[in-house]
mmCIF file of C-alpha atoms and ligand atoms in Angstrom:
data_model
loop_
_atom_site.group_PDB
_atom_site.id
_atom_site.type_symbol
_atom_site.label_atom_id
_atom_site.label_comp_id
_atom_site.label_asym_id
_atom_site.label_seq_id
_atom_site.Cartn_x
_atom_site.Cartn_y
_atom_site.Cartn_z
ATOM 1 C CA GLU A 983 -18.838 11.818 -7.384
ATOM 2 C CA ALA A 984 -16.541 14.109 -9.394
ATOM 3 C CA LYS A 985 -17.687 12.444 -12.592
ATOM 4 C CA ARG A 986 -21.330 12.635 -11.514
ATOM 5 C CA ALA A 987 -20.776 16.381 -11.037
ATOM 6 C CA GLY A 988 -19.651 16.605 -14.681
ATOM 7 C CA MET A 989 -15.898 16.726 -14.087
ATOM 8 C CA LYS A 990 -13.275 15.057 -16.256
ATOM 9 C CA THR A 991 -11.363 12.496 -14.199
ATOM 10 C CA ALA A 992 -7.994 10.744 -14.555
ATOM 11 C CA ALA A 993 -6.254 8.172 -12.373
ATOM 12 C CA LEU A 994 -2.796 6.702 -12.882
ATOM 13 C CA LEU A 995 -1.927 3.598 -10.858
ATOM 14 C CA TRP A 996 -4.208 4.823 -8.060
ATOM 15 C CA PRO A 997 -4.912 1.852 -5.788
ATOM 16 C CA VAL A 998 -8.214 -0.073 -5.773
ATOM 17 C CA THR A 999 -9.703 1.533 -8.888
ATOM 18 C CA ALA A 1000 -10.053 -1.519 -11.176
ATOM 19 C CA LYS A 1001 -13.083 -1.145 -13.474
ATOM 20 C CA ALA A 1002 -13.969 2.223 -11.903
ATOM 21 C CA ASN A 1003 -15.816 4.767 -14.018
ATOM 22 C CA ILE A 1004 -12.862 7.132 -14.630
ATOM 23 C CA ASP A 1005 -12.333 8.934 -17.963
ATOM 24 C CA TYR A 1006 -8.559 8.424 -18.331
ATOM 25 C CA HIS A 1007 -7.724 5.397 -16.314
ATOM 26 C CA MET A 1008 -4.608 3.289 -15.855
ATOM 27 C CA PRO A 1009 -5.409 1.139 -12.809
ATOM 28 C CA GLU A 1010 -2.906 -0.309 -10.361
ATOM 29 C CA ILE A 1011 -3.740 -3.943 -10.681
ATOM 30 C CA PHE A 1012 -1.251 -6.745 -10.957
ATOM 31 C CA ALA A 1013 -1.534 -9.892 -13.027
ATOM 32 C CA ASN A 1014 -2.442 -12.601 -10.529
ATOM 33 C CA ARG A 1015 -2.835 -15.522 -12.946
ATOM 34 C CA PRO A 1016 0.097 -17.031 -14.855
ATOM 35 C CA TRP A 1017 -1.754 -16.845 -18.201
ATOM 36 C CA LEU A 1018 -2.452 -13.115 -17.896
ATOM 37 C CA ASN A 1019 0.199 -10.551 -18.600
ATOM 38 C CA GLN A 1020 0.440 -7.205 -16.848
ATOM 39 C CA ILE A 1021 -0.508 -5.046 -19.828
ATOM 40 C CA THR A 1022 -3.608 -7.141 -20.630
ATOM 41 C CA VAL A 1023 -4.822 -6.991 -17.029
ATOM 42 C CA SER A 1024 -4.400 -3.202 -16.876
ATOM 43 C CA LEU A 1025 -6.021 -2.667 -20.275
ATOM 44 C CA LEU A 1026 -9.105 -4.700 -19.375
ATOM 45 C CA ASN A 1027 -9.652 -2.927 -16.051
ATOM 46 C CA GLY A 1028 -9.086 0.669 -17.147
ATOM 47 C CA SER A 1029 -9.539 2.892 -20.214
ATOM 48 C CA PHE A 1030 -8.512 0.690 -23.123
ATOM 49 C CA PHE A 1031 -7.554 3.260 -25.768
ATOM 50 C CA TYR A 1032 -6.039 5.745 -23.308
ATOM 51 C CA GLN A 1033 -3.719 3.067 -21.942
ATOM 52 C CA LEU A 1034 -2.806 1.847 -25.420
ATOM 53 C CA ASP A 1035 -1.892 5.423 -26.292
ATOM 54 C CA MET A 1036 0.212 5.919 -23.133
ATOM 55 C CA ASN A 1037 1.974 2.586 -23.690
ATOM 56 C CA ARG A 1038 2.673 3.446 -27.311
ATOM 57 C CA ARG A 1039 4.126 6.841 -26.355
ATOM 58 C CA PHE A 1040 5.998 6.032 -23.152
ATOM 59 C CA GLY A 1041 6.019 2.220 -22.803
ATOM 60 C CA HIS A 1042 9.724 2.176 -23.752
ATOM 61 C CA ILE A 1043 10.535 3.875 -20.407
ATOM 62 C CA ARG A 1044 9.069 1.019 -18.380
ATOM 63 C CA LYS A 1045 10.965 -2.088 -17.215
ATOM 64 C CA GLY A 1046 8.083 -4.179 -15.929
ATOM 65 C CA LEU A 1047 7.277 -3.057 -12.393
ATOM 66 C CA SER A 1048 10.826 -2.006 -11.500
ATOM 67 C CA GLN A 1049 11.575 1.450 -10.102
ATOM 68 C CA PRO A 1050 12.383 4.237 -10.829
ATOM 69 C CA GLU A 1051 11.367 3.358 -14.440
ATOM 70 C CA LEU A 1052 7.716 2.662 -13.531
ATOM 71 C CA ASP A 1053 7.262 6.069 -11.870
ATOM 72 C CA ASP A 1054 9.078 7.755 -14.773
ATOM 73 C CA PHE A 1055 6.570 6.132 -17.138
ATOM 74 C CA VAL A 1056 3.659 7.231 -14.922
ATOM 75 C CA LEU A 1057 5.079 10.771 -14.786
ATOM 76 C CA GLU A 1058 5.374 11.085 -18.595
ATOM 77 C CA SER A 1059 1.822 9.738 -18.926
ATOM 78 C CA ALA A 1060 0.604 12.240 -16.306
ATOM 79 C CA VAL A 1061 2.317 15.212 -17.949
ATOM 80 C CA HIS A 1062 0.901 14.217 -21.346
ATOM 81 C CA THR A 1063 -2.576 13.745 -19.829
ATOM 82 C CA ILE A 1064 -2.469 17.221 -18.240
ATOM 83 C CA HIS A 1065 -1.608 18.734 -21.642
ATOM 84 C CA ALA A 1066 -3.909 16.638 -23.819
ATOM 85 C CA LYS A 1067 -6.929 15.928 -21.585
ATOM 86 C CA ARG A 1068 -6.960 18.666 -18.930
ATOM 87 C CA PRO A 1069 -8.700 16.621 -16.223
ATOM 88 C CA ASN A 1070 -10.520 18.360 -13.347
ATOM 89 C CA LEU A 1071 -9.473 15.681 -10.890
ATOM 90 C CA MET A 1072 -6.243 13.776 -11.358
ATOM 91 C CA LEU A 1073 -4.935 11.057 -9.038
ATOM 92 C CA ILE A 1074 -1.357 9.837 -9.501
ATOM 93 C CA HIS A 1075 0.257 7.108 -7.432
ATOM 94 C CA PHE A 1076 4.063 6.959 -7.324
ATOM 95 C CA THR A 1077 5.760 4.024 -5.596
ATOM 96 C CA ASP A 1078 9.470 4.773 -6.061
ATOM 97 C CA LEU A 1079 10.017 5.784 -2.403
ATOM 98 C CA ASP A 1080 8.052 2.805 -1.079
ATOM 99 C CA THR A 1081 10.046 0.398 -3.253
ATOM 100 C CA GLN A 1082 13.439 1.853 -2.255
ATOM 101 C CA ARG A 1083 12.514 1.727 1.445
ATOM 102 C CA HIS A 1084 11.502 -1.938 1.169
ATOM 103 C CA LEU A 1085 14.729 -2.825 -0.651
ATOM 104 C CA HIS A 1086 17.248 -0.608 1.146
ATOM 105 C CA GLY A 1087 15.749 0.652 4.422
ATOM 106 C CA PHE A 1088 13.790 3.660 5.643
ATOM 107 C CA SER A 1089 16.663 6.189 5.751
ATOM 108 C CA SER A 1090 18.869 4.629 3.051
ATOM 109 C CA SER A 1091 20.622 6.763 0.437
ATOM 110 C CA GLU A 1092 18.422 4.997 -2.161
ATOM 111 C CA ALA A 1093 15.253 6.171 -0.336
ATOM 112 C CA HIS A 1094 16.690 9.678 -0.165
ATOM 113 C CA ALA A 1095 17.427 9.599 -3.904
ATOM 114 C CA ALA A 1096 13.799 8.541 -4.508
ATOM 115 C CA LEU A 1097 12.582 11.579 -2.534
ATOM 116 C CA ILE A 1098 14.722 13.802 -4.762
ATOM 117 C CA ARG A 1099 13.260 12.098 -7.860
ATOM 118 C CA HIS A 1100 9.758 12.659 -6.431
ATOM 119 C CA ASP A 1101 10.598 16.348 -5.987
ATOM 120 C CA LYS A 1102 11.678 16.553 -9.641
ATOM 121 C CA ARG A 1103 8.499 14.732 -10.708
ATOM 122 C CA LEU A 1104 6.399 17.228 -8.780
ATOM 123 C CA GLY A 1105 8.347 19.977 -10.565
ATOM 124 C CA ARG A 1106 7.475 18.456 -13.955
ATOM 125 C CA ILE A 1107 3.786 18.323 -12.957
ATOM 126 C CA ILE A 1108 3.879 21.978 -11.863
ATOM 127 C CA ASP A 1109 5.561 22.875 -15.186
ATOM 128 C CA ALA A 1110 2.809 21.068 -17.113
ATOM 129 C CA LEU A 1111 0.115 22.899 -15.122
ATOM 130 C CA THR A 1112 1.879 26.210 -15.725
ATOM 131 C CA THR A 1113 2.322 25.767 -19.483
ATOM 132 C CA THR A 1114 -1.331 24.744 -19.898
ATOM 133 C CA GLY A 1115 -2.309 27.889 -17.967
ATOM 134 C CA VAL A 1116 -4.215 26.134 -15.186
ATOM 135 C CA TYR A 1117 -1.664 26.356 -12.351
ATOM 136 C CA GLU A 1118 -3.362 29.327 -10.656
ATOM 137 C CA ASN A 1119 -6.630 27.402 -10.584
ATOM 138 C CA THR A 1120 -5.157 24.154 -9.325
ATOM 139 C CA THR A 1121 -4.858 22.681 -5.850
ATOM 140 C CA LEU A 1122 -1.927 20.290 -5.476
ATOM 141 C CA ILE A 1123 -2.009 17.652 -2.770
ATOM 142 C CA ALA A 1124 0.874 15.353 -1.913
ATOM 143 C CA LEU A 1125 -0.154 12.553 0.399
ATOM 144 C CA GLY A 1126 1.055 9.190 1.561
ATOM 145 C CA ASP A 1127 -1.096 6.226 2.532
ATOM 146 C CA HIS A 1128 1.475 4.701 4.887
ATOM 147 C CA SER A 1129 4.965 5.045 6.284
ATOM 148 C CA ALA A 1130 7.491 2.218 6.779
ATOM 149 C CA LEU A 1131 9.669 0.800 9.558
ATOM 150 C CA ASP A 1132 13.014 -0.990 9.303
ATOM 151 C CA GLU A 1133 13.143 -4.663 10.182
ATOM 152 C CA SER A 1134 15.955 -7.099 10.810
ATOM 153 C CA LYS A 1135 13.968 -10.208 11.716
ATOM 154 C CA ALA A 1136 11.174 -12.206 10.058
ATOM 155 C CA ILE A 1137 8.603 -14.113 12.134
ATOM 156 C CA LYS A 1138 7.195 -17.297 10.601
ATOM 157 C CA ILE A 1139 3.954 -18.210 12.366
ATOM 158 C CA ASN A 1140 3.094 -20.826 9.716
ATOM 159 C CA GLY A 1141 6.234 -22.791 10.709
ATOM 160 C CA LEU A 1142 4.808 -23.017 14.219
ATOM 161 C CA LEU A 1143 1.357 -24.020 12.934
ATOM 162 C CA LYS A 1144 2.983 -26.711 10.797
ATOM 163 C CA GLU A 1145 5.014 -27.997 13.744
ATOM 164 C CA HIS A 1146 1.792 -28.348 15.765
ATOM 165 C CA GLY A 1147 -0.009 -30.245 13.014
ATOM 166 C CA LEU A 1148 -2.348 -27.360 12.133
ATOM 167 C CA LEU A 1149 -0.889 -26.902 8.653
ATOM 168 C CA HIS A 1150 0.129 -29.735 6.362
ATOM 169 C CA ILE A 1151 2.558 -29.305 3.478
ATOM 170 C CA ASN A 1152 2.820 -31.939 0.742
ATOM 171 C CA GLU A 1153 6.026 -33.225 -0.904
ATOM 172 C CA ARG A 1154 5.717 -30.547 -3.620
ATOM 173 C CA GLY A 1155 5.959 -27.869 -0.927
ATOM 174 C CA LYS A 1156 2.291 -26.811 -1.179
ATOM 175 C CA VAL A 1157 -0.337 -26.571 1.566
ATOM 176 C CA ASP A 1158 -2.645 -29.561 1.152
ATOM 177 C CA ALA A 1159 -4.549 -29.464 4.441
ATOM 178 C CA TRP A 1160 -4.913 -26.832 7.114
ATOM 179 C CA LYS A 1161 -6.774 -26.024 10.307
ATOM 180 C CA ALA A 1162 -5.141 -22.630 10.677
ATOM 181 C CA TYR A 1163 -3.119 -20.352 8.407
ATOM 182 C CA CYS A 1164 -1.259 -17.112 9.065
ATOM 183 C CA LYS A 1165 -1.756 -14.401 6.436
ATOM 184 C CA SER A 1166 0.909 -11.728 6.665
ATOM 185 C CA CYS A 1167 0.228 -7.995 6.332
ATOM 186 C CA ASP A 1168 3.970 -7.468 7.011
ATOM 187 C CA GLY A 1169 3.821 -5.408 10.239
ATOM 188 C CA SER A 1170 0.773 -7.296 11.417
ATOM 189 C CA ALA A 1171 -0.739 -10.669 10.568
ATOM 190 C CA TYR A 1172 -4.050 -12.476 10.597
ATOM 191 C CA ILE A 1173 -4.588 -16.038 11.725
ATOM 192 C CA TYR A 1174 -7.529 -17.698 9.976
ATOM 193 C CA LEU A 1175 -9.208 -20.948 10.944
ATOM 194 C CA GLN A 1176 -10.461 -23.401 8.326
ATOM 195 C CA ASP A 1177 -13.540 -23.814 10.522
ATOM 196 C CA ASP A 1178 -14.597 -20.815 12.631
ATOM 197 C CA ASN A 1179 -16.295 -23.139 15.129
ATOM 198 C CA ASP A 1180 -13.168 -25.203 15.713
ATOM 199 C CA LEU A 1181 -12.732 -24.000 19.304
ATOM 200 C CA LEU A 1182 -10.164 -26.681 20.100
ATOM 201 C CA THR A 1183 -7.775 -25.301 17.459
ATOM 202 C CA LYS A 1184 -8.586 -21.739 18.482
ATOM 203 C CA ASP A 1185 -7.685 -22.431 22.122
ATOM 204 C CA ALA A 1186 -4.537 -24.284 21.137
ATOM 205 C CA ILE A 1187 -3.398 -21.338 18.987
ATOM 206 C CA LEU A 1188 -4.196 -18.814 21.702
ATOM 207 C CA SER A 1189 -2.002 -20.625 24.220
ATOM 208 C CA LEU A 1190 0.816 -20.847 21.631
ATOM 209 C CA LEU A 1191 0.500 -17.122 20.981
ATOM 210 C CA GLN A 1192 0.403 -16.242 24.698
ATOM 211 C CA GLU A 1193 3.649 -18.098 25.155
ATOM 212 C CA LEU A 1194 5.228 -16.163 22.258
ATOM 213 C CA LEU A 1195 4.007 -12.868 23.670
ATOM 214 C CA ASP A 1196 5.747 -13.553 26.990
ATOM 215 C CA HIS A 1197 9.195 -13.542 25.363
ATOM 216 C CA LYS A 1198 10.292 -10.354 23.585
ATOM 217 C CA GLU A 1199 12.687 -12.204 21.278
ATOM 218 C CA ASN A 1200 9.669 -13.752 19.489
ATOM 219 C CA GLY A 1201 8.799 -10.313 18.143
ATOM 220 C CA ILE A 1202 5.076 -10.321 19.017
ATOM 221 C CA GLU A 1203 3.871 -7.052 20.532
ATOM 222 C CA ASN A 1204 0.132 -7.633 20.739
ATOM 223 C CA ILE A 1205 -2.554 -10.271 20.151
ATOM 224 C CA MET A 1206 -6.113 -9.276 19.267
ATOM 225 C CA THR A 1207 -9.123 -11.479 18.752
ATOM 226 C CA GLY A 1208 -10.928 -11.169 15.413
ATOM 227 C CA LYS A 1209 -13.653 -9.206 17.182
ATOM 228 C CA GLU A 1210 -11.178 -6.673 18.597
ATOM 229 C CA ALA A 1211 -9.499 -6.374 15.181
ATOM 230 C CA ALA A 1212 -12.870 -5.797 13.508
ATOM 231 C CA LYS A 1213 -13.626 -2.920 15.893
ATOM 232 C CA ARG A 1214 -10.512 -1.223 14.544
ATOM 233 C CA GLY A 1215 -11.541 -1.710 10.930
ATOM 234 C CA ALA A 1216 -9.624 -4.934 10.246
ATOM 235 C CA ASP A 1217 -10.968 -8.213 8.829
ATOM 236 C CA PRO A 1218 -13.755 -9.596 11.072
ATOM 237 C CA HIS A 1219 -13.267 -13.129 9.655
ATOM 238 C CA ALA A 1220 -9.865 -13.636 11.277
ATOM 239 C CA ALA A 1221 -9.565 -15.645 14.501
ATOM 240 C CA PHE A 1222 -6.625 -13.503 15.688
ATOM 241 C CA MET A 1223 -4.620 -10.509 14.598
ATOM 242 C CA LEU A 1224 -1.007 -10.083 15.658
ATOM 243 C CA GLU A 1225 1.172 -6.988 15.822
ATOM 244 C CA ALA A 1226 4.951 -7.257 15.357
ATOM 245 C CA ARG A 1227 7.442 -5.470 17.600
ATOM 246 C CA GLN A 1228 9.568 -2.800 15.963
ATOM 247 C CA GLY A 1229 12.397 -4.493 14.033
ATOM 248 C CA PHE A 1230 10.275 -7.534 13.200
ATOM 249 C CA TYR A 1231 7.774 -8.378 10.452
ATOM 250 C CA PHE A 1232 5.639 -11.379 9.551
ATOM 251 C CA HIS A 1233 6.464 -13.747 6.724
ATOM 252 C CA GLU A 1234 4.173 -16.519 5.455
ATOM 253 C CA SER A 1235 6.892 -19.097 4.895
ATOM 254 C CA TRP A 1236 6.863 -22.268 7.055
ATOM 255 C CA GLU A 1237 10.458 -23.292 6.382
ATOM 256 C CA GLY A 1238 13.487 -22.990 8.646
ATOM 257 C CA ASN A 1239 13.660 -21.261 12.027
ATOM 258 C CA PHE A 1240 10.693 -19.538 13.640
ATOM 259 C CA ILE A 1241 12.676 -16.265 13.572
ATOM 260 C CA ASP A 1242 15.045 -15.473 10.695
ATOM 261 C CA GLU A 1243 17.759 -12.817 10.826
ATOM 262 C CA ILE A 1244 17.451 -10.868 7.567
ATOM 263 C CA THR A 1245 20.687 -10.686 5.562
ATOM 264 C CA GLU A 1246 21.608 -8.609 2.512
ATOM 265 C CA THR A 1247 21.494 -11.804 0.417
ATOM 266 C CA ASP A 1248 17.902 -12.454 1.593
ATOM 267 C CA VAL A 1249 16.880 -9.052 0.247
ATOM 268 C CA ILE A 1250 18.817 -9.388 -3.023
ATOM 269 C CA GLU A 1251 17.246 -12.820 -3.580
ATOM 270 C CA LYS A 1252 13.798 -11.315 -2.756
ATOM 271 C CA ARG A 1253 13.157 -13.549 0.277
ATOM 272 C CA TYR A 1254 12.849 -10.643 2.682
ATOM 273 C CA THR A 1255 12.844 -6.847 2.722
ATOM 274 C CA HIS A 1256 14.712 -4.278 4.851
ATOM 275 C CA ALA A 1257 11.590 -2.257 5.704
ATOM 276 C CA ALA A 1258 7.849 -2.859 5.662
ATOM 277 C CA HIS A 1259 4.482 -1.380 6.551
ATOM 278 C CA GLY A 1260 1.196 -2.849 7.692
ATOM 279 C CA TYR A 1261 1.867 -2.071 11.372
ATOM 280 C CA SER A 1262 -0.684 -0.611 13.766
ATOM 281 C CA PRO A 1263 -1.159 3.112 13.135
ATOM 282 C CA GLU A 1264 -0.331 3.587 16.825
ATOM 283 C CA LYS A 1265 3.314 2.552 16.312
ATOM 284 C CA GLU A 1266 5.804 5.283 17.168
ATOM 285 C CA ASP A 1267 7.371 7.340 14.321
ATOM 286 C CA TYR A 1268 5.008 5.794 11.835
ATOM 287 C CA THR A 1269 2.985 8.646 10.388
ATOM 288 C CA THR A 1270 2.733 9.700 6.759
ATOM 289 C CA VAL A 1271 2.256 13.087 5.066
ATOM 290 C CA PHE A 1272 -0.574 15.273 3.782
ATOM 291 C CA ILE A 1273 0.552 18.492 2.101
ATOM 292 C CA ALA A 1274 -1.846 20.821 0.302
ATOM 293 C CA SER A 1275 -1.044 23.936 -1.682
ATOM 294 C CA GLY A 1276 -2.671 26.227 -4.214
ATOM 295 C CA LYS A 1277 -6.222 27.271 -4.908
ATOM 296 C CA GLY A 1278 -8.441 27.437 -1.824
ATOM 297 C CA ILE A 1279 -5.688 26.432 0.613
ATOM 298 C CA ARG A 1280 -4.653 28.585 3.546
ATOM 299 C CA LYS A 1281 -0.899 29.171 3.637
ATOM 300 C CA LYS A 1282 1.354 27.780 6.416
ATOM 301 C CA GLN A 1283 -1.509 26.102 8.273
ATOM 302 C CA ILE A 1284 -0.339 23.035 10.211
ATOM 303 C CA ILE A 1285 -2.715 20.077 10.547
ATOM 304 C CA PRO A 1286 -2.084 18.876 14.120
ATOM 305 C CA THR A 1287 -3.456 15.400 13.450
ATOM 306 C CA MET A 1288 -5.604 13.605 10.918
ATOM 307 C CA HIS A 1289 -6.620 10.144 9.779
ATOM 308 C CA LEU A 1290 -6.253 8.550 6.331
ATOM 309 C CA ALA A 1291 -10.047 8.307 6.181
ATOM 310 C CA ASP A 1292 -10.235 12.129 6.345
ATOM 311 C CA GLU A 1293 -8.518 12.482 2.964
ATOM 312 C CA GLY A 1294 -11.552 11.502 0.863
ATOM 313 C CA PRO A 1295 -14.071 13.936 2.392
ATOM 314 C CA THR A 1296 -11.436 16.729 2.459
ATOM 315 C CA LEU A 1297 -10.589 16.273 -1.233
ATOM 316 C CA ALA A 1298 -14.312 16.096 -2.022
ATOM 317 C CA LYS A 1299 -14.906 19.426 -0.302
ATOM 318 C CA LEU A 1300 -12.150 21.031 -2.401
ATOM 319 C CA LEU A 1301 -13.998 19.866 -5.513
ATOM 320 C CA GLY A 1302 -17.314 21.129 -4.159
ATOM 321 C CA ILE A 1303 -18.784 17.621 -3.932
ATOM 322 C CA HIS A 1304 -19.815 15.354 -1.067
ATOM 323 C CA LEU A 1305 -19.055 11.678 -0.503
ATOM 324 C CA GLY A 1306 -22.016 11.037 1.785
ATOM 325 C CA GLU A 1307 -21.618 9.292 5.131
ATOM 326 C CA THR A 1308 -17.920 8.381 5.346
ATOM 327 C CA ASP A 1309 -15.752 7.259 8.267
ATOM 328 C CA GLY A 1310 -13.565 10.350 7.935
ATOM 329 C CA LYS A 1311 -14.258 14.034 8.404
ATOM 330 C CA VAL A 1312 -13.383 17.152 6.423
ATOM 331 C CA ILE A 1313 -10.146 18.809 7.644
ATOM 332 C CA ASP A 1314 -11.594 22.324 7.632
ATOM 333 C CA ILE A 1315 -8.575 24.240 8.934
ATOM 334 C CA ILE A 1316 -6.712 23.938 5.613
ATOM 335 C CA PHE A 1317 -9.322 25.944 3.689
ATOM 336 C CA LYS A 1318 -9.147 29.687 3.049
ATOM 337 C CA ARG A 1319 -12.091 31.458 4.658
HETATM 338 ZN ZN1 ZN B 1237 5.132 -0.968 0.223
#
């Protein structure tokens, strides 16, 4: 919509933007085929020459996807883009804090250090806006799209499905036949059926899940049917959706015990993480941030509550455009009258 309104747009590692019509575009898309490398995948799904230029200038900062180097690369690209391209709308996605929380825990010193780095990055962005003379005419928004919760145990539903003959693994350790499969979203998980009309399997799984739910130590907090999950915006194709208790998360592995205690070695060897997201937004202490400042924004206004889906229409209003019929609503209280 911003582009349609004649604005210059830029997006750096902003999620779900592959092939979008954005002027200066470095999409967040990961190579998902062994014969593709990361740079090729990004180049083909974003602005080719812009990304070549950014890689040529700042590529030496990057160490693959590892942090904080990736965010430092994104920051240098952002600062350069502000100076050289002067976009009207710029979206930048930093993942340093998210990565440190996964690897070291929600309140770890590493997560705290990432917050300090984020603060310095914001400072560099403000400096770039100031030196290009556009700071007074800029609105800055810092937002998160999720929080995280610490975990100490991993739940392996696929191990249970395998044990009950609903998932078959061949001698090479690959799934070769399945009636049901658990797809993890970390804090929650979907259970899919090979055949949606296989009511026998569906009933069998439901009674297995009910039994798990009855005992706290299994880490299951809630079971929803696919229909109930769909009503809340989740995938309607799933047979069931599960919610983990605090301290637990879902893992897709089928090996070993049903519940695994997560050790430091597990995290170092990248088997498990210390914190995750993907939980129900109703979990306690699980909110994220939305901070707005600058042109058009009322000072010291607190937003009592809002939804992630409100971000789009609110940002659109700031730009003087409209996204049409969206799920979210404009958060009007932040605007200067
Ligand atoms: Zn994450």
